[in-house]
Amino acid sequence: MRQIENFIAGEYVAAASGRRFEKRSPVDNRVIASISEAGRPEVDAAVQAARAALHGEWGGLTADQRVELLYGVANEITRRFEDFVEAETADTGQPSHVMRHVFIPRGAANFKVFADVVKNVPTEAFQMATPDGAGALNYAIRVPKGVIGVICPWNAPFLLMTWKLGPALACGNTVVVKPSEETPNTAALLGEVMNAVGVPKGVYNVVNGFGPDSAGAFLTQHPGVDAITFTGETRTGAAIMKAASEGMRDVSFELGGKNAGIVFADADFDAAVDGIFRSAFLNTGQVCLGTERVYVERPIFERFVQALKLKAEAVKYGRPEDHTANYGPLISQEHKRKVLSYYAKAVEEGATVVTGGGVPDMPGELAEGAWVQPTIWTGLPETAAVVREEIFGPCCHIRPFDSEQEVVALANATDYGLSTTIWTTNLARAHRVAARVEVGITWINSWFLRDLRTAFGGSKQSGIGREGGVHSLEFYTETRNVCVKL
Ligand SMILES: NC(=O)c1ccc[n+]([C@@H]2O[C@H](COP(=O)([O-])OP(=O)(O)OC[C@H]3O[C@@H](n4cnc5c(N)ncnc54)[C@H](O)[C@@H]3O)[C@@H](O)[C@H]2O)c1
Ligand SMILES: O=C/C=C/C=C(\O)C(=O)O
């Protein structure tokens, strides 16, 4: 069984309280790790270490020197690729080939892309006239914001953590990370990488624990934290925003979604079925950008439902290292209970269960894991709880539509606004609909195709702010204007 400690000022340390909690495997519910739960003293020490690093060697580095170090971090992640794959699959139970091809490579990319952004982005300058005719010159300088609190979810732990660390460190900040209690492994491993590469002590710190009355709350309430970046549930975002209001600390939030997939009758049918299948069921539906509401134009509705059903019924359950498997368990027993409660609610609400709706028959010790069937419903009104609320499981409701106007209204009738995926071969319509859907991220004839230079974030209750490319600089730096009278 793995022992996971906190990582403070370059050292792995257990909490003074001696408190530990257990991590169970999603695959078979075995206890696989014991984790030290940081209390206020450890959070305090981590924030102080991060502050000291800002004023120490790290703060004295040039941008070029930081960029070199971050390239070193990316290369060391690549060198230890299999360790990261192993750590992430242990935590999430997802197929290792998905980790190998999608999630872990993004960890290295997240450091490289933001190193490049910081190296290449210009700062603004404005010349202005003055009454004496000599003029003045304004120019901007960017400075790091300071100590950043980084609060992470469990669904794509390494990708989502490094998506914040890359720009935070490239901009010269220091960080204290609170990984999800469900997925502490890769954050701990990254400490070894930082030390191996020579990132100064205190730049990267990790405190483990839960949210309320634990490391998450202690960190977000800590007055030594200058800004907080958070990915997770909208409800948690509200609690963190409250904490951040004390001291007027800035926040960047990537929150929940109830994303719509829109399939027009003229779409490339097989590509649309494949795309919606991936968006609903990749990572067992635990993707913030995933599709839980599917709208299909009436002429192809029945055929589409049948085709998606066939694919959902063909998933191969199995352990992460089983190369023939393409579908994993949910993250935890707790999440399994939540998803199954929605499966039951859908039936109570009068859904037609096209496929799934329960727990698969798993052999041997896998029967103890957090497995649920991929599930498709039809026939529910838009007011049904399973059509309105984020379930974060492998399920979707499919409804027919008759016009472009109708489907835009349906897609927008939600408090969330993270992403959408539109399938059509009519380009003019694709652009029209994309402009009218109230979300931060729209994919046309694709899904989760990521260019890390683009703006990423949600509208409405799906988030505050945008990260990605130069947009990340808005959050991770403070812009100062200098006005020089000539
Ligand atoms: N918009 C995006 O980019 C994006 C990406 C991935 C996941 N998500 C969302 O994340 C959610 C799933 O992740 P989750 O269940 O881990 O989310 P969560 O909100 O339950 O937990 C996220 C993190 O916040 C911590 N936390 C909880 N309460 C806290 C508090 N009061 N103060 C400080 N920290 C606290 C948790 O310990 C965890 O580390 C889904 O809603 C999903 O849509 C959004
Ligand atoms: O589960 C959510 C996945 C989010 C993806 C990103 O934040 C990203 O690709 O940068």
XYZ file of C-alpha atoms and ligand atoms in Angstrom:
540
model
C 0.000 0.000 0.000
C 1.277 3.438 -0.990
C 2.033 6.052 1.712
C 1.348 9.557 0.456
C 2.617 12.584 2.376
C 2.270 16.300 1.901
C 4.982 18.064 -0.128
C 6.182 21.256 1.540
C 9.346 23.228 0.755
C 10.710 20.344 -1.291
C 10.202 17.699 1.423
C 7.622 14.972 1.855
C 6.124 15.518 5.311
C 3.410 13.831 7.370
C 0.923 16.014 9.234
C 1.859 16.755 12.853
C -1.603 15.533 13.916
C -0.816 12.069 12.543
C -4.180 12.046 10.789
C -4.403 9.884 7.673
C -7.167 8.814 5.337
C -7.554 5.914 2.937
C -7.871 5.770 -0.805
C -9.747 2.837 -2.283
C -9.365 1.506 -5.809
C -12.361 2.306 -8.018
C -11.794 -1.028 -9.742
C -12.286 -3.419 -6.811
C -12.619 -1.234 -3.703
C -9.310 -2.414 -2.196
C -7.477 0.115 0.002
C -4.510 1.206 -2.126
C -3.078 4.227 -0.313
C -2.828 5.916 3.050
C -2.651 9.681 2.814
C -1.503 12.220 5.372
C -4.243 14.785 5.970
C -2.814 18.298 6.221
C -4.157 20.433 9.039
C -3.827 24.175 9.553
C -0.125 23.905 10.570
C 0.810 22.150 7.302
C -1.253 24.531 5.159
C 0.425 27.392 6.987
C 3.877 25.922 6.396
C 3.108 25.358 2.700
C 1.878 28.929 2.204
C 4.918 30.280 4.028
C 7.249 28.142 1.911
C 5.537 29.443 -1.226
C 5.895 33.035 0.004
C 9.567 32.526 0.859
C 10.238 31.085 -2.609
C 8.695 34.169 -4.217
C 11.199 36.306 -2.378
C 14.051 33.837 -2.836
C 15.872 32.198 -5.726
C 12.701 31.635 -7.784
C 11.690 35.280 -7.622
C 15.132 36.256 -8.889
C 15.022 34.105 -12.036
C 14.513 35.685 -15.447
C 11.545 34.550 -17.527
C 13.974 32.653 -19.781
C 15.399 30.775 -16.797
C 11.909 29.842 -15.599
C 10.984 28.704 -19.071
C 14.057 26.435 -19.196
C 13.085 24.890 -15.851
C 9.530 24.258 -17.055
C 10.826 22.562 -20.190
C 12.885 20.447 -17.812
C 9.729 19.561 -15.852
C 7.939 18.550 -19.071
C 10.873 16.398 -20.154
C 11.122 14.724 -16.744
C 7.378 13.920 -16.860
C 7.973 12.336 -20.249
C 10.956 10.405 -18.901
C 8.817 9.110 -16.023
C 5.780 8.664 -18.260
C 4.964 5.120 -17.136
C 5.117 6.107 -13.458
C 2.557 8.838 -14.107
C 0.345 6.465 -16.105
C 0.510 3.952 -13.260
C -0.227 6.582 -10.579
C -3.165 8.041 -12.473
C -4.735 4.695 -13.351
C -4.385 3.559 -9.727
C -6.374 6.613 -8.633
C -9.024 6.713 -11.372
C -9.327 3.076 -12.507
C -9.589 4.268 -16.111
C -8.066 2.294 -19.026
C -4.305 2.853 -19.054
C -4.269 3.395 -22.836
C -6.542 6.432 -22.397
C -4.145 7.798 -19.765
C -1.213 7.020 -22.052
C -2.643 8.701 -25.139
C -4.803 11.530 -23.773
C -4.396 12.566 -20.156
C -0.723 12.133 -19.217
C 0.776 13.631 -22.422
C -1.292 16.741 -21.677
C 0.594 17.086 -18.383
C 3.892 17.611 -20.190
C 2.230 19.782 -22.856
C 0.689 22.045 -20.218
C 4.177 23.050 -19.013
C 5.640 23.529 -22.503
C 2.787 25.521 -24.000
C 2.694 28.100 -21.225
C 6.479 28.364 -21.137
C 6.247 29.305 -24.834
C 3.382 31.730 -24.254
C 5.249 33.604 -21.533
C 8.380 33.735 -23.648
C 6.650 35.101 -26.715
C 3.807 37.331 -25.624
C 4.435 41.073 -26.007
C 3.249 43.666 -23.520
C 1.274 46.696 -24.637
C 2.593 50.235 -25.117
C 0.707 53.454 -25.919
C 2.228 56.742 -26.979
C 0.188 59.777 -26.032
C 0.204 63.469 -26.815
C 0.725 66.044 -24.040
C -0.007 69.808 -24.091
C 3.710 70.679 -24.183
C 4.094 68.652 -27.367
C 6.732 66.325 -25.908
C 4.332 63.426 -25.344
C 4.406 60.505 -23.015
C 4.857 56.785 -23.304
C 2.819 54.210 -21.427
C 4.017 50.658 -21.179
C 2.809 47.653 -19.248
C 4.792 45.244 -17.189
C 3.450 41.959 -15.943
C 4.317 40.709 -12.477
C 3.347 37.407 -10.869
C 0.283 37.563 -8.677
C 2.039 35.818 -5.808
C 1.049 32.615 -3.993
C -1.667 30.783 -5.926
C -3.995 28.283 -4.226
C -4.791 25.489 -6.682
C -7.838 23.342 -5.860
C -8.291 20.318 -8.107
C -11.022 17.756 -8.873
C -10.658 14.008 -9.389
C -11.920 13.430 -12.911
C -8.744 14.197 -14.909
C -6.401 14.910 -12.028
C -3.034 15.324 -13.708
C -4.341 17.138 -16.785
C -6.417 19.578 -14.756
C -3.734 20.260 -12.137
C -0.964 20.918 -14.681
C -3.346 23.050 -16.760
C -3.138 25.466 -13.807
C 0.476 24.855 -12.758
C 1.916 25.447 -16.241
C 0.765 29.077 -16.539
C 1.048 29.795 -12.788
C 4.729 28.844 -12.704
C 5.546 30.220 -16.158
C 4.308 33.597 -14.925
C 6.585 33.409 -11.882
C 4.056 32.573 -9.160
C 4.448 29.895 -6.525
C 1.680 27.402 -5.738
C 0.059 25.374 -3.016
C -1.976 22.565 -4.567
C -4.836 20.721 -2.878
C -5.520 17.649 -5.011
C -8.840 15.879 -4.719
C -8.954 13.464 -1.790
C -9.840 10.799 -4.393
C -6.739 11.345 -6.544
C -3.605 12.323 -4.581
C -1.080 10.223 -6.533
C 0.147 12.311 -9.449
C 0.410 15.531 -7.395
C 2.692 13.659 -4.973
C 4.770 12.219 -7.810
C 5.202 15.644 -9.376
C 7.128 16.720 -6.265
C 9.864 14.225 -7.221
C 9.956 15.731 -10.700
C 10.303 19.275 -9.344
C 13.195 18.232 -7.098
C 14.918 16.246 -9.859
C 14.788 19.200 -12.236
C 15.976 21.700 -9.641
C 12.845 23.817 -9.280
C 13.637 25.787 -6.098
C 12.097 24.494 -2.891
C 8.763 26.035 -1.989
C 7.712 26.830 -5.565
C 5.488 23.746 -5.722
C 3.750 22.548 -2.554
C 1.007 19.985 -2.023
C -1.368 19.667 0.915
C -3.691 16.689 1.045
C -7.141 16.449 2.536
C -10.795 17.218 2.025
C -12.819 20.387 1.445
C -14.821 21.786 4.379
C -12.951 21.869 7.740
C -9.924 20.393 6.040
C -7.018 21.343 3.769
C -9.272 22.764 1.003
C -11.010 25.228 3.290
C -7.827 26.023 5.258
C -6.011 26.862 2.032
C -8.745 28.965 0.425
C -9.302 30.883 3.681
C -5.584 31.481 4.219
C -4.750 35.193 4.059
C -1.312 34.376 2.629
C -2.898 33.059 -0.577
C -3.126 35.835 -3.190
C -5.467 34.167 -5.697
C -7.339 30.888 -6.091
C -7.803 28.784 -9.178
C -10.413 26.065 -8.825
C -11.908 23.336 -10.970
C -14.845 21.445 -9.565
C -18.520 21.645 -8.769
C -20.430 24.898 -8.996
C -21.580 24.519 -5.364
C -17.978 24.236 -4.159
C -17.100 27.266 -6.278
C -19.657 29.300 -4.354
C -18.069 28.280 -1.012
C -14.597 29.156 -2.303
C -15.793 32.495 -3.639
C -17.077 33.338 -0.199
C -13.674 32.479 1.297
C -11.908 34.539 -1.389
C -14.025 37.607 -0.680
C -12.120 37.940 2.592
C -9.101 39.972 1.490
C -10.493 40.584 -2.040
C -8.588 37.686 -3.563
C -9.036 36.936 -7.268
C -10.601 33.657 -8.449
C -10.583 31.648 -11.660
C -13.309 29.003 -11.759
C -13.922 26.067 -14.095
C -17.161 24.564 -12.866
C -19.887 22.119 -13.768
C -21.866 21.694 -16.956
C -24.946 20.097 -18.473
C -23.679 20.196 -21.990
C -25.799 19.758 -25.100
C -24.854 17.746 -28.173
C -26.710 18.820 -31.321
C -26.971 16.478 -34.305
C -28.564 17.725 -37.545
C -29.985 15.282 -40.083
C -27.337 16.273 -42.646
C -24.451 15.290 -40.330
C -21.949 12.614 -41.295
C -23.963 9.986 -39.437
C -21.208 7.626 -38.337
C -18.911 10.466 -37.274
C -21.731 12.023 -35.243
C -22.518 8.727 -33.493
C -18.818 8.220 -32.712
C -18.453 11.808 -31.496
C -21.506 11.753 -29.237
C -20.511 8.329 -27.941
C -17.110 9.653 -26.913
C -18.522 12.839 -25.425
C -21.062 10.938 -23.326
C -18.990 7.942 -22.248
C -15.240 8.774 -22.305
C -13.790 8.526 -18.786
C -17.087 6.868 -17.796
C -18.860 10.153 -18.426
C -16.754 11.987 -15.845
C -15.667 14.839 -18.091
C -16.836 18.388 -17.447
C -17.115 18.920 -21.207
C -19.174 15.736 -21.649
C -22.621 15.539 -23.208
C -25.570 14.587 -21.005
C -28.259 16.168 -23.235
C -28.387 15.073 -26.856
C -30.728 16.698 -29.402
C -31.133 14.877 -32.715
C -33.083 16.182 -35.732
C -36.242 14.125 -36.108
C -35.610 12.405 -39.509
C -32.587 10.547 -38.083
C -33.701 10.323 -34.441
C -34.651 6.610 -34.259
C -31.650 5.509 -36.302
C -29.320 7.594 -34.132
C -30.707 6.233 -30.860
C -30.287 2.666 -32.104
C -26.726 3.289 -33.317
C -25.675 4.898 -30.010
C -27.322 2.053 -28.093
C -25.304 -0.520 -30.050
C -22.047 1.262 -29.247
C -22.947 1.677 -25.558
C -23.755 -2.027 -25.323
C -20.422 -2.936 -26.922
C -18.179 -1.279 -24.297
C -15.573 -3.594 -22.820
C -15.317 -3.457 -19.044
C -11.984 -4.335 -17.512
C -9.036 -3.463 -15.340
C -6.955 -0.445 -16.451
C -4.105 -2.613 -17.668
C -6.412 -4.890 -19.721
C -5.679 -3.713 -23.265
C -8.962 -4.997 -24.619
C -10.956 -2.871 -22.150
C -12.157 0.603 -23.123
C -14.452 1.442 -20.208
C -13.607 1.899 -16.526
C -15.456 2.298 -13.233
C -16.658 5.538 -11.633
C -14.248 7.235 -9.235
C -15.764 5.988 -5.965
C -18.563 4.147 -4.213
C -19.976 7.514 -3.192
C -20.137 8.700 -6.783
C -21.608 5.345 -7.814
C -24.425 5.870 -5.314
C -25.063 9.342 -6.714
C -25.141 8.167 -10.342
C -27.365 5.179 -9.503
C -29.760 7.500 -7.667
C -30.145 9.441 -10.936
C -30.650 6.166 -12.822
C -33.522 5.376 -10.425
C -34.882 8.909 -10.668
C -34.975 8.738 -14.479
C -37.265 5.707 -14.246
C -39.466 7.431 -11.649
C -39.678 10.439 -13.936
C -40.979 8.201 -16.729
C -37.914 7.749 -18.936
C -37.688 5.072 -21.581
C -34.444 3.279 -20.722
C -32.889 2.579 -24.121
C -29.969 0.760 -22.573
C -28.230 0.335 -19.205
C -29.681 1.833 -16.061
C -27.927 -0.413 -13.584
C -24.777 -2.171 -12.483
C -22.991 -4.631 -14.789
C -22.359 -8.185 -13.693
C -18.620 -8.076 -12.913
C -16.509 -11.171 -12.211
C -14.709 -11.928 -8.921
C -13.270 -9.018 -6.980
C -14.331 -6.543 -9.682
C -17.876 -6.972 -8.356
C -16.800 -4.724 -5.455
C -15.761 -1.871 -7.788
C -17.646 1.315 -8.693
C -18.950 -0.004 -11.994
C -22.146 1.242 -13.632
C -23.595 0.643 -17.067
C -23.499 3.262 -19.818
C -27.069 4.477 -19.928
C -29.286 6.158 -22.519
C -32.757 7.566 -21.928
C -35.428 9.038 -24.160
C -38.927 10.398 -23.556
C -38.337 12.793 -20.672
C -39.552 16.388 -20.515
C -36.875 19.077 -20.245
C -38.048 19.718 -16.675
C -36.910 16.257 -15.505
C -34.105 16.281 -12.919
C -31.877 14.023 -15.029
C -32.178 16.452 -17.952
C -31.509 19.537 -15.820
C -28.906 18.505 -13.256
C -25.258 17.579 -13.805
C -24.948 13.836 -13.089
C -21.280 13.452 -14.107
C -21.828 9.840 -15.089
C -21.937 7.718 -18.260
C -25.446 8.681 -19.314
C -27.389 10.909 -21.644
C -30.945 11.759 -22.553
C -31.770 12.007 -26.268
C -34.625 14.148 -27.573
C -35.776 14.858 -31.140
C -36.010 18.399 -32.528
C -37.556 19.929 -35.643
C -35.845 23.272 -36.255
C -32.619 25.148 -35.713
C -34.416 27.762 -33.638
C -35.977 25.122 -31.411
C -32.698 23.326 -30.755
C -30.841 26.527 -29.889
C -33.560 27.354 -27.351
C -33.372 23.833 -25.888
C -29.584 23.918 -25.656
C -29.665 27.298 -23.895
C -32.403 26.443 -21.389
C -29.949 25.651 -18.589
C -28.125 27.492 -15.815
C -24.839 26.050 -17.088
C -22.816 27.138 -20.129
C -19.585 25.196 -20.478
C -19.448 23.503 -23.894
C -21.410 22.139 -26.814
C -20.752 19.815 -29.740
C -22.578 20.413 -33.043
C -22.754 17.893 -35.874
C -23.733 19.070 -39.387
C -22.288 19.329 -42.902
C -24.039 22.682 -43.488
C -21.236 25.118 -42.690
C -23.363 28.257 -42.631
C -25.706 26.660 -40.129
C -22.800 25.398 -38.023
C -21.432 28.935 -37.630
C -24.913 30.379 -37.002
C -25.707 27.914 -34.241
C -22.228 28.214 -32.725
C -22.719 31.959 -32.379
C -26.049 31.521 -30.586
C -25.250 28.774 -28.106
C -24.502 30.303 -24.707
C -21.319 28.415 -23.812
C -17.612 29.116 -23.522
C -16.464 26.309 -25.821
C -18.138 25.017 -29.005
C -16.929 22.144 -31.129
C -18.229 21.633 -34.664
C -17.935 18.076 -35.970
C -15.598 17.178 -33.124
C -15.355 17.095 -29.361
C -12.529 17.718 -26.851
C -10.158 18.738 -29.643
C -7.884 21.046 -27.675
C -5.548 23.778 -28.855
C -4.039 25.035 -25.609
C -3.626 28.573 -26.983
C -7.404 29.064 -27.101
C -9.685 30.535 -24.433
C -11.141 27.847 -22.162
C -13.880 28.389 -19.586
C -17.592 28.519 -18.964
C -20.486 30.941 -19.217
C -23.312 31.320 -16.683
C -22.798 28.966 -13.695
C -20.047 27.013 -15.471
C -17.281 29.359 -14.482
C -15.604 32.688 -14.046
C -12.771 33.780 -16.301
C -10.894 32.148 -19.136
C -7.649 30.213 -19.081
C -5.544 29.058 -22.033
C -2.835 30.804 -24.078
C -2.548 34.506 -23.322
C -5.867 34.394 -21.458
C -4.107 32.599 -18.602
C -1.833 35.605 -18.176
C -4.840 37.703 -17.231
C -5.318 35.615 -14.130
C -1.775 34.575 -13.251
C -0.192 38.018 -13.545
C -0.936 41.532 -12.445
C -0.510 44.153 -15.160
C 1.136 47.371 -14.071
C 1.128 50.454 -16.264
C 4.107 52.771 -16.264
C 3.596 56.257 -17.739
C 6.767 58.114 -18.767
C 6.556 61.814 -19.552
C 9.006 62.532 -22.347
N -15.272 23.448 -16.058
C -14.241 22.641 -16.054
O -13.238 22.858 -16.720
C -14.265 21.393 -15.206
C -13.290 20.428 -15.409
C -13.341 19.252 -14.650
C -14.335 19.076 -13.693
N -15.261 20.036 -13.511
C -16.333 19.826 -12.530
O -15.811 19.211 -11.349
C -16.810 18.408 -10.720
C -16.249 17.052 -10.360
O -15.159 17.193 -9.510
P -15.243 17.050 -7.929
O -16.386 16.183 -7.557
O -13.877 16.710 -7.447
O -15.598 18.539 -7.472
P -15.711 19.095 -6.001
O -16.178 20.492 -6.145
O -16.455 18.169 -5.128
O -14.235 19.065 -5.434
C -13.181 19.739 -6.090
C -12.101 20.074 -5.083
O -12.574 21.043 -4.168
C -12.294 20.636 -2.842
N -13.297 21.235 -1.980
C -14.550 20.796 -1.702
N -15.195 21.647 -0.865
C -14.339 22.661 -0.628
C -14.411 23.861 0.161
N -15.506 24.184 0.849
N -13.327 24.671 0.185
C -12.228 24.375 -0.505
N -12.087 23.252 -1.264
C -13.128 22.415 -1.328
C -12.310 19.124 -2.923
O -11.642 18.556 -1.845
C -11.615 18.899 -4.256
O -10.217 18.992 -4.133
C -17.947 18.367 -11.704
O -18.943 19.282 -11.318
C -17.307 18.830 -13.009
O -18.191 19.382 -13.944
C -15.257 21.187 -14.243
O -13.041 17.061 -17.313
C -12.742 18.104 -17.773
C -11.728 18.256 -18.737
C -11.281 19.498 -18.910
C -10.288 19.744 -19.855
C -9.480 20.804 -19.758
O -9.493 21.652 -18.760
C -8.512 21.045 -20.778
O -8.491 20.335 -21.786
O -7.725 21.962 -20.595
